[in-house]
Tab-separated table of C-alpha atoms and ligand atoms in Angstrom:
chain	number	residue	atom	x	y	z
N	1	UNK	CA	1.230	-131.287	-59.741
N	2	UNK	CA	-0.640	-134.833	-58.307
N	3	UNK	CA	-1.423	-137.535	-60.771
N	4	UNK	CA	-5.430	-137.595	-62.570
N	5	UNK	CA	-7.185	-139.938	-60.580
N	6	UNK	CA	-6.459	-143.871	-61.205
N	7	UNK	CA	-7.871	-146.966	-60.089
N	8	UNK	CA	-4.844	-149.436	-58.557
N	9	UNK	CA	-4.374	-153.118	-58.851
N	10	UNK	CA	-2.044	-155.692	-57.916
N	11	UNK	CA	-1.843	-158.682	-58.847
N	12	UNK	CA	-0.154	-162.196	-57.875
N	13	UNK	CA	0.996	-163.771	-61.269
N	14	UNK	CA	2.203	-163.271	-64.534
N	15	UNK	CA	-1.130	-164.870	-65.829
N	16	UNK	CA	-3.181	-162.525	-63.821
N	17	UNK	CA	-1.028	-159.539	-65.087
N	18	UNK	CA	-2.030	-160.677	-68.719
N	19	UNK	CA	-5.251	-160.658	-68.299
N	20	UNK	CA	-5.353	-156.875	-66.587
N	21	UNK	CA	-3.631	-155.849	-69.578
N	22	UNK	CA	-5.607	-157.535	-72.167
N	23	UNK	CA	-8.701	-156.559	-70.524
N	24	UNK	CA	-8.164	-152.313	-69.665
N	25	UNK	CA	-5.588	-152.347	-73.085
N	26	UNK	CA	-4.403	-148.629	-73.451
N	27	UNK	CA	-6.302	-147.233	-70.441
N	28	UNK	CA	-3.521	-149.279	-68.247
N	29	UNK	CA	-0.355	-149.050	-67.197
N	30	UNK	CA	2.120	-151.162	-65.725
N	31	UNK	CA	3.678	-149.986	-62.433
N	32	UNK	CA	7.222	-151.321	-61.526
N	33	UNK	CA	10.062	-149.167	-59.625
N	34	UNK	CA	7.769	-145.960	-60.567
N	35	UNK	CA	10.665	-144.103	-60.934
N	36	UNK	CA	10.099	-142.745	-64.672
N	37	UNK	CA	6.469	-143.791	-64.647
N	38	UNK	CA	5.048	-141.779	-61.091
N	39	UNK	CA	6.971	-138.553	-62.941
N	40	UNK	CA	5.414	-138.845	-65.804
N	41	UNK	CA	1.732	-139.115	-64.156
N	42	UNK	CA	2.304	-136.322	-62.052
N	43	UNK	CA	3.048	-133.913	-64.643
N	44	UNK	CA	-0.244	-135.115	-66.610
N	45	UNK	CA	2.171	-136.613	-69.386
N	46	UNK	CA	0.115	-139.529	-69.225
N	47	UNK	CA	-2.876	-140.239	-67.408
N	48	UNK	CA	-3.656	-143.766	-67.036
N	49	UNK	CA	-6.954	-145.281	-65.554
N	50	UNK	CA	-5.452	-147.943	-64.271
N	51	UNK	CA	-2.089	-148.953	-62.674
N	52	UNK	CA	-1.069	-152.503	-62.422
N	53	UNK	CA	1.634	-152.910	-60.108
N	54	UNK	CA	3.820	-155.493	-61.139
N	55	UNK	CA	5.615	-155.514	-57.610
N	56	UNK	CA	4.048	-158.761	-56.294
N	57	UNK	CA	5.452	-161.430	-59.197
N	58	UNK	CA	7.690	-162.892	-57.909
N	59	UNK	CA	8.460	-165.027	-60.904
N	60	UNK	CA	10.070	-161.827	-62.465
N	61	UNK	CA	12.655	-161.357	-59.532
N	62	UNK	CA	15.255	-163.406	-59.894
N	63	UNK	CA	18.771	-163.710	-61.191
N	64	UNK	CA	19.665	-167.517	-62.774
N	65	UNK	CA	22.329	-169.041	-64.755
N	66	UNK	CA	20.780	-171.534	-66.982
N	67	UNK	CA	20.950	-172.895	-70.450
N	68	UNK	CA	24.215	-171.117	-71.141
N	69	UNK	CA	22.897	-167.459	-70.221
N	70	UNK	CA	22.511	-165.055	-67.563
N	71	UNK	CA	18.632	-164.426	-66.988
N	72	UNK	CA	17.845	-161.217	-65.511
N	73	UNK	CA	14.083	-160.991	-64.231
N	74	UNK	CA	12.358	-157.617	-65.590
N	75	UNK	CA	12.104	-156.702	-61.406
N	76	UNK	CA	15.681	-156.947	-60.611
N	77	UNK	CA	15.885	-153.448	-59.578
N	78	UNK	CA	19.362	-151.312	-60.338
N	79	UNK	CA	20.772	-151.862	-56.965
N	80	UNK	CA	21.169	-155.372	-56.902
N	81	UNK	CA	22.120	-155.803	-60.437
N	82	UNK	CA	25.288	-153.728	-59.336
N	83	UNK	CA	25.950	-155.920	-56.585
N	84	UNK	CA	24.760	-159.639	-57.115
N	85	UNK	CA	27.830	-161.429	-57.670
N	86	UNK	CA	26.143	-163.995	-60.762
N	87	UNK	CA	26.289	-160.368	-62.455
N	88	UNK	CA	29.806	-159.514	-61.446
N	89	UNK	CA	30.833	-162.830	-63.077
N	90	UNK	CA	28.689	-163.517	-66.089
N	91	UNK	CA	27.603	-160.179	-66.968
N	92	UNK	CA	30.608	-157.391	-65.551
N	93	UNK	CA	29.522	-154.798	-68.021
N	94	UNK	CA	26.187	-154.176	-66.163
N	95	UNK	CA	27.731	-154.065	-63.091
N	96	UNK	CA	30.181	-151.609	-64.387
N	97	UNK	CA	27.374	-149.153	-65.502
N	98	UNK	CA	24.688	-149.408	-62.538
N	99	UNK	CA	27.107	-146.755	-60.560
N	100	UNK	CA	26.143	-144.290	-63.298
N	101	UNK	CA	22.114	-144.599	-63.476
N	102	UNK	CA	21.065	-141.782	-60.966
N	103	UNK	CA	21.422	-141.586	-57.574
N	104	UNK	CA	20.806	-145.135	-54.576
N	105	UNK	CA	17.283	-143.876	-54.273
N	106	UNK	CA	16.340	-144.341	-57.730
N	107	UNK	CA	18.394	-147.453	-57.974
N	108	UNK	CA	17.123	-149.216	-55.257
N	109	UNK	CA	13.550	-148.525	-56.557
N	110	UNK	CA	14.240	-148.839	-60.623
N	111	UNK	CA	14.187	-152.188	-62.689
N	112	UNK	CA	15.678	-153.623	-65.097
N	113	UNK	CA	12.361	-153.952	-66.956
N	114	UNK	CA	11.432	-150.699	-66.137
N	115	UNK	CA	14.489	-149.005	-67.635
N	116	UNK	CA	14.056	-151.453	-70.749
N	117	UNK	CA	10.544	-150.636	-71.156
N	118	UNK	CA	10.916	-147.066	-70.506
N	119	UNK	CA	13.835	-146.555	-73.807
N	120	UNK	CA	14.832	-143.557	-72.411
N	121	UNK	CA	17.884	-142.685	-75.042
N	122	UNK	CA	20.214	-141.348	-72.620
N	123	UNK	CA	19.531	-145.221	-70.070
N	124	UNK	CA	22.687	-147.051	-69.631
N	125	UNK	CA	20.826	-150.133	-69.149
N	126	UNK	CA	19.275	-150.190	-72.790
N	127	UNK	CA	22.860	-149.620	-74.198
N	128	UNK	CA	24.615	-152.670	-71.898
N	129	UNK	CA	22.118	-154.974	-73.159
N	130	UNK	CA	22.848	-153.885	-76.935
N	131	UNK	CA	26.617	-154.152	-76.321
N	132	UNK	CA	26.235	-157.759	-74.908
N	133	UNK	CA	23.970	-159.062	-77.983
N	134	UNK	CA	21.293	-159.625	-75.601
N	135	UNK	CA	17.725	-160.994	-75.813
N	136	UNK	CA	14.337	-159.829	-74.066
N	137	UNK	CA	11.702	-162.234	-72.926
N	138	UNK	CA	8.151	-160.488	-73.559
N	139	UNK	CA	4.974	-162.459	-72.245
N	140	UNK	CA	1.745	-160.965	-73.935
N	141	UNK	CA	-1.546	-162.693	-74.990
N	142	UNK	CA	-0.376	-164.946	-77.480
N	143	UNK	CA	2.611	-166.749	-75.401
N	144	UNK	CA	6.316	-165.843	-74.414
N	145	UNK	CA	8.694	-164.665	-77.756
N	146	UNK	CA	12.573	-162.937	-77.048
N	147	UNK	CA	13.477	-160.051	-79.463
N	148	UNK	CA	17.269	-159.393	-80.127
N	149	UNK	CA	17.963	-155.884	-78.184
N	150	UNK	CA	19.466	-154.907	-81.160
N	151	UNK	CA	15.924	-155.110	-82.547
N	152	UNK	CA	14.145	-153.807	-79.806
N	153	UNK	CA	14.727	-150.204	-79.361
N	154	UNK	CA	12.380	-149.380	-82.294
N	155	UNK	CA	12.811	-145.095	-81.395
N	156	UNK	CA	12.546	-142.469	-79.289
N	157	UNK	CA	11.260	-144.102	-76.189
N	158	UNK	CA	9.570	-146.481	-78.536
N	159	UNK	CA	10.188	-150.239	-78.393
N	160	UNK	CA	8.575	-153.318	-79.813
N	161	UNK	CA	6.522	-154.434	-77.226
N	162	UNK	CA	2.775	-154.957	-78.311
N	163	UNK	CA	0.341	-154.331	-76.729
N	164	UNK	CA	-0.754	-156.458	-73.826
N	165	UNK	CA	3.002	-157.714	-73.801
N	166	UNK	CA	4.964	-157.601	-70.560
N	167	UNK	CA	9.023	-157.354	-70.563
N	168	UNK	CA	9.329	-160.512	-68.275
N	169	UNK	CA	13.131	-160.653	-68.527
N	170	UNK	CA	16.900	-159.999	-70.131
N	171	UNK	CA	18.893	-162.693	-71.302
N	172	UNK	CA	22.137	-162.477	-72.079
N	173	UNK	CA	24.914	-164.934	-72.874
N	174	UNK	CA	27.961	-165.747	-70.100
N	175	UNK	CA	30.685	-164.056	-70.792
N	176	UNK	CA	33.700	-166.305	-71.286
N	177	UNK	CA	37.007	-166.714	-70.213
N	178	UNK	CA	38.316	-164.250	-73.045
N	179	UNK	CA	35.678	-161.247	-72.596
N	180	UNK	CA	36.289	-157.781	-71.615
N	181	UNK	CA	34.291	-155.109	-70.895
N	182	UNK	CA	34.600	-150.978	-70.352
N	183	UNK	CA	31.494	-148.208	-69.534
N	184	UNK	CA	31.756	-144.698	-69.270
N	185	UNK	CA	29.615	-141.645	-69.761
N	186	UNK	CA	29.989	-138.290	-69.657
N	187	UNK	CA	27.011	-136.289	-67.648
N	188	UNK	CA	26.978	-132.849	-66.392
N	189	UNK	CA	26.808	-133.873	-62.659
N	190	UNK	CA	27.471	-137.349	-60.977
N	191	UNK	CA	23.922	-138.775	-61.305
N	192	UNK	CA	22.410	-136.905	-63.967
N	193	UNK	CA	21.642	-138.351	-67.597
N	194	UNK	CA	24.227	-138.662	-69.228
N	195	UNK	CA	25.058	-136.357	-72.414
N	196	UNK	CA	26.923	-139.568	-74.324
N	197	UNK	CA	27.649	-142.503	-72.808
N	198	UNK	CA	29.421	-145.869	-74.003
N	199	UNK	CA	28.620	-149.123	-73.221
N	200	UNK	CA	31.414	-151.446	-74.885
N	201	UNK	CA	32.001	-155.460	-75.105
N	202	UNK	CA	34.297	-156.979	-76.363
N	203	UNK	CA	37.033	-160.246	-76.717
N	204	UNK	CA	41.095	-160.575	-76.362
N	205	UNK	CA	42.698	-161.825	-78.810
N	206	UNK	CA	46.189	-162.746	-80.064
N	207	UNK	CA	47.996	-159.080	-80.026
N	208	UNK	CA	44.582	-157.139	-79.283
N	209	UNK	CA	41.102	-157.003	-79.499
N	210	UNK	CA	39.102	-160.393	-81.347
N	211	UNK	CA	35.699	-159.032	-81.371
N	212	UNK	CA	34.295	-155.883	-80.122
N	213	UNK	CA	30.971	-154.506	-79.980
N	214	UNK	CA	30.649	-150.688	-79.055
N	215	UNK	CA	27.064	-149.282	-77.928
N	216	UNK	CA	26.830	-145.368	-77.613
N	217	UNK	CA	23.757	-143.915	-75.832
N	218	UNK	CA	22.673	-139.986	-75.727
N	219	UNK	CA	23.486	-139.585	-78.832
N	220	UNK	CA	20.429	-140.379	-80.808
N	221	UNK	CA	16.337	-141.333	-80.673
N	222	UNK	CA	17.989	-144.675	-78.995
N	223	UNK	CA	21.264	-146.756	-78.030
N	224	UNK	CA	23.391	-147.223	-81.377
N	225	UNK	CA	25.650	-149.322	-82.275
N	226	UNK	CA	28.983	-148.261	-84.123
N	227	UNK	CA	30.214	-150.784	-86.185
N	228	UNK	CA	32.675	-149.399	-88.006
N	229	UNK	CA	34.641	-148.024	-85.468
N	230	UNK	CA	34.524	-151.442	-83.468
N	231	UNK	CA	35.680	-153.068	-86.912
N	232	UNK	CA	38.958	-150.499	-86.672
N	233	UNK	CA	39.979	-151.275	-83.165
N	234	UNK	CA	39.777	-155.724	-83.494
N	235	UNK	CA	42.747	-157.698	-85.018
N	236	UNK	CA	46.135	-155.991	-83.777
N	237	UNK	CA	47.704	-153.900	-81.141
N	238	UNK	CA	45.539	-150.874	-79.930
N	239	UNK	CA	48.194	-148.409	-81.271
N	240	UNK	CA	47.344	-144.467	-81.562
N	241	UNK	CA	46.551	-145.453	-85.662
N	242	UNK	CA	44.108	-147.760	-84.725
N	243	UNK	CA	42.096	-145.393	-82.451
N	244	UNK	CA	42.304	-142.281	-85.045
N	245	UNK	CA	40.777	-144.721	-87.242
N	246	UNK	CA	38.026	-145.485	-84.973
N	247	UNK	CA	37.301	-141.954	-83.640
N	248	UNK	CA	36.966	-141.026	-87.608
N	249	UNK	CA	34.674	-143.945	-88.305
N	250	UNK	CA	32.366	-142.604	-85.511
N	251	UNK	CA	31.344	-139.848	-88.422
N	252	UNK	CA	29.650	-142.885	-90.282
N	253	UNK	CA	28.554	-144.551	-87.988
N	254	UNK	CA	26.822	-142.150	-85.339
N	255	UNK	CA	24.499	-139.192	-86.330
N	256	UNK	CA	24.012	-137.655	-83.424
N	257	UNK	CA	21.154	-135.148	-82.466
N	258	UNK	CA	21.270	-131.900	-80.448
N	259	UNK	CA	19.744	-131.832	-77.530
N	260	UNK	CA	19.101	-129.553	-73.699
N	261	UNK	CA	22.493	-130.671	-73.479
N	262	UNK	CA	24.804	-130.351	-76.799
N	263	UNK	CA	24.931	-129.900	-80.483
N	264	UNK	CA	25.601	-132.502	-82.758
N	265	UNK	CA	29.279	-131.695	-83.245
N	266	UNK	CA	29.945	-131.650	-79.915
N	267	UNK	CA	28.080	-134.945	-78.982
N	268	UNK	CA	30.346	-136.492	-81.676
N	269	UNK	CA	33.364	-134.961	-80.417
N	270	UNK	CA	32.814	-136.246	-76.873
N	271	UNK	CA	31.683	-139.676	-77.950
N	272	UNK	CA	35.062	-139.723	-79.637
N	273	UNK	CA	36.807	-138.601	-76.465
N	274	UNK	CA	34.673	-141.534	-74.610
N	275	UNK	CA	35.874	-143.873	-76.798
N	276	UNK	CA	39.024	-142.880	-76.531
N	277	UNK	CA	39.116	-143.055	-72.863
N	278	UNK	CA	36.928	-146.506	-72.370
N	279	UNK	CA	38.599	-148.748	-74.989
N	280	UNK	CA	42.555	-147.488	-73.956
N	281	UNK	CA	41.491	-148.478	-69.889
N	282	UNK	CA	40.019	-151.977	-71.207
N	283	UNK	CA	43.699	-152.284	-72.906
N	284	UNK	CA	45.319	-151.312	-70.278
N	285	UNK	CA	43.210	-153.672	-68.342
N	286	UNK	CA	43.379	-156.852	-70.929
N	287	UNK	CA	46.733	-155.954	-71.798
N	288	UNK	CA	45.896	-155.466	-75.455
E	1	LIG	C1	15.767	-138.096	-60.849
E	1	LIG	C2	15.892	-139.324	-61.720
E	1	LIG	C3	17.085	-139.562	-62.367
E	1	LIG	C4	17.213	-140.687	-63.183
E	1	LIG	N1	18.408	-140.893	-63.811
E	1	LIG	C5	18.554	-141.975	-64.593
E	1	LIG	C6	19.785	-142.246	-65.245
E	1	LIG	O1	20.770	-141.529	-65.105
E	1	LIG	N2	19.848	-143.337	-66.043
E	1	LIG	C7	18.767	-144.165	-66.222
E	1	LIG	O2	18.873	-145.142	-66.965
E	1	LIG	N3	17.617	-143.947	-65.594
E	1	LIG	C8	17.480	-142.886	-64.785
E	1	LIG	N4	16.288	-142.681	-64.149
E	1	LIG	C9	15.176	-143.603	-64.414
E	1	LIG	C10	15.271	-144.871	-63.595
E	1	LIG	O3	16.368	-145.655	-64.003
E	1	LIG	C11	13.988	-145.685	-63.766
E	1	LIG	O4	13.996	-146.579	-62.732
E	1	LIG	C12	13.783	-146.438	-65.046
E	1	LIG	O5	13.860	-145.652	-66.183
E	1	LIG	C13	12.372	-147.047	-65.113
E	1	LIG	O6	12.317	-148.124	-64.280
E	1	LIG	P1	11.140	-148.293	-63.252
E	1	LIG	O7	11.236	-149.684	-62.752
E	1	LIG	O8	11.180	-147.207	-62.270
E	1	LIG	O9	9.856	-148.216	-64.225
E	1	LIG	P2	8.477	-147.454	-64.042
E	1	LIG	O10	8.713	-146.016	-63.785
E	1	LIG	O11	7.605	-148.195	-63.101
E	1	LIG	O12	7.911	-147.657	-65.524
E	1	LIG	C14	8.467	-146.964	-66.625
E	1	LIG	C15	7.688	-147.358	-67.899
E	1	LIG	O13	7.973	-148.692	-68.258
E	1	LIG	C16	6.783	-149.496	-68.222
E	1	LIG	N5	7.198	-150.772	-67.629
E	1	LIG	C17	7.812	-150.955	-66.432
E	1	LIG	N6	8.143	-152.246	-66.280
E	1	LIG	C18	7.711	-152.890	-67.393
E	1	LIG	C19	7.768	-154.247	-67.828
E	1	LIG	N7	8.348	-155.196	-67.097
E	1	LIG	N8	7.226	-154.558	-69.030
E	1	LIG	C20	6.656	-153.597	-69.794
E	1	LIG	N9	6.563	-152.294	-69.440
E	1	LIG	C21	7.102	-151.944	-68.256
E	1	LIG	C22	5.785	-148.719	-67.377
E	1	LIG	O14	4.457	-149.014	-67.744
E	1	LIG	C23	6.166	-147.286	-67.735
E	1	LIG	O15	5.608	-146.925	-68.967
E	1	LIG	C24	16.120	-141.582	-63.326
E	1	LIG	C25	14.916	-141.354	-62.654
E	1	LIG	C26	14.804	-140.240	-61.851
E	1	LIG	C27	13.507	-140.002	-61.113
């Protein structure tokens, strides 16, 4: 099918941007990679009068250390957030989990923004920035404001943007000296969604794990995090014990829902298998 009709714009600043959207409200949309939003149109999911491309804003583009965090413009696209070394350094886990988001077509169209924005449940981007207690910068009418991720992902595909707000950015903070990091996911073919996935941050300690922060994705309206089970794996060796406690607390602290893909019990029974597999390789790896 082709898209409804649509008028196009583009525009040349953030400010400019604003103003489109405060002016044309719910009758616009913002265009960035297109890669969830051109689908969408052209199977009459939505059907927009207006597309404002955010491509030109250059302001929203770039990668910068500053003020103790990584900032992560909302038009980095997947591509170079797997490959800019300021990522590789500050940030690892994201660079660990662009390999899994589609295919190089999509990721050297998509953005960071985009896949924010979008809240698709089974994104690995939404989950990373969970996992590394990260911030968003949203622009809209009334001035710039960050929202914890953790508070962000408000449902399915549902976020707290307002309307007339703009994801300009993702901030996250450097990781230090002590962090560690694992990402896995489990999809039926290299590429595809993925039926669970875990995104997972954490710190060595003294004899294990000092702090670690576990964010599953694909198995609910959005990316969750487990608490409980992260509590069982921090403060001593990461013997067998300590991961049968942790796969168990995944009962509490996940409810997953069935999907195309799988039934609850078996999304819970291969997000226990993922965490299985992703915390023993970042022990193996920190030598916890
Ligand atoms: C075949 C295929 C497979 C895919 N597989 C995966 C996958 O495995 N994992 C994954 O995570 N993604 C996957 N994607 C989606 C891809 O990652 C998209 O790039 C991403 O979801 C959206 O980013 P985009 O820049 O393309 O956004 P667009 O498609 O341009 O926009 C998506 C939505 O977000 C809004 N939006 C965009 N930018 C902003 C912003 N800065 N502020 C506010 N709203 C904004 C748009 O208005 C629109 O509603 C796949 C896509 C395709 C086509």
């Amino acid at each position: 099918m082709k898209p409804a009709p649509f008028d196009y714009v583009k525009p040349a600043t953030l400010a400019e941007t604003l103003e489109l959207l405060a002016r044309h409200g719910d009758a616009a949309r913002v265009l960035a990679g297109g890669q969830s939003l051109i689908a969408t149109l052209a199977m009459r999911l939505s059907a927009p009068a207006l597309l404002i491309d955010i491509n030109g804003l250059a302001e929203l583009a770039g990668i910068v250390v500053a003020d103790g965090v990584l900032r992560l413009g909302a038009l980095v696209r997947h591509a170079r957030l797997g490959a800019a070394p300021a990522v590789a350094r500050h940030a690892p886990l994201l660079a660990r989990a662009v390999p899994h988001i589609a295919h190089a077509a999509i990721r050297n169209r998509g953005t960071l923004g985009g896949s924010l924005a979008f809240a698709d449940p089974a994104a690995e981007l939404p989950a990373c920035a969970l996992a590394l207690d990260g911030r968003l910068v949203l622009a809209g009418p009334g001035g710039t404001r960050r929202v914890a991720a953790r508070d962000f992902f408000t449902g399915l595909y549902q976020t707290a943007l307002a309307p007339g707000e703009l994801v300009t950015a993702l901030e996250v903070p450097l990781a230090g000296d002590d962090a560690c990091c694992g990402f896995d996911e489990l999809a039926r073919r290299q590429g595809d969604y993925a039926m669970v996935g875990l995104a997972a941050q954490g710190r060595r300690g003294a004899g294990g794990l000092a702090a670690l922060t576990l964010a599953f994705f694909g198995v609910g309206p959005g990316p969750v995090v487990a608490p409980r089970a992260g509590a069982a794996l921090v403060g001593g060796p990461l013997d067998p014990a300590r991961m049968q406690a942790a796969q168990a607390a995944l009962a509490d602290d996940l409810a997953p829902s069935s999907d195309l893909h799988a039934g609850a019990k078996t999304k819970l029974h291969l997000a226990r298998v993922l965490l299985g597999r992703v915390v023993s390789a970042m022990g193996a790896e920190s030598g916890a």
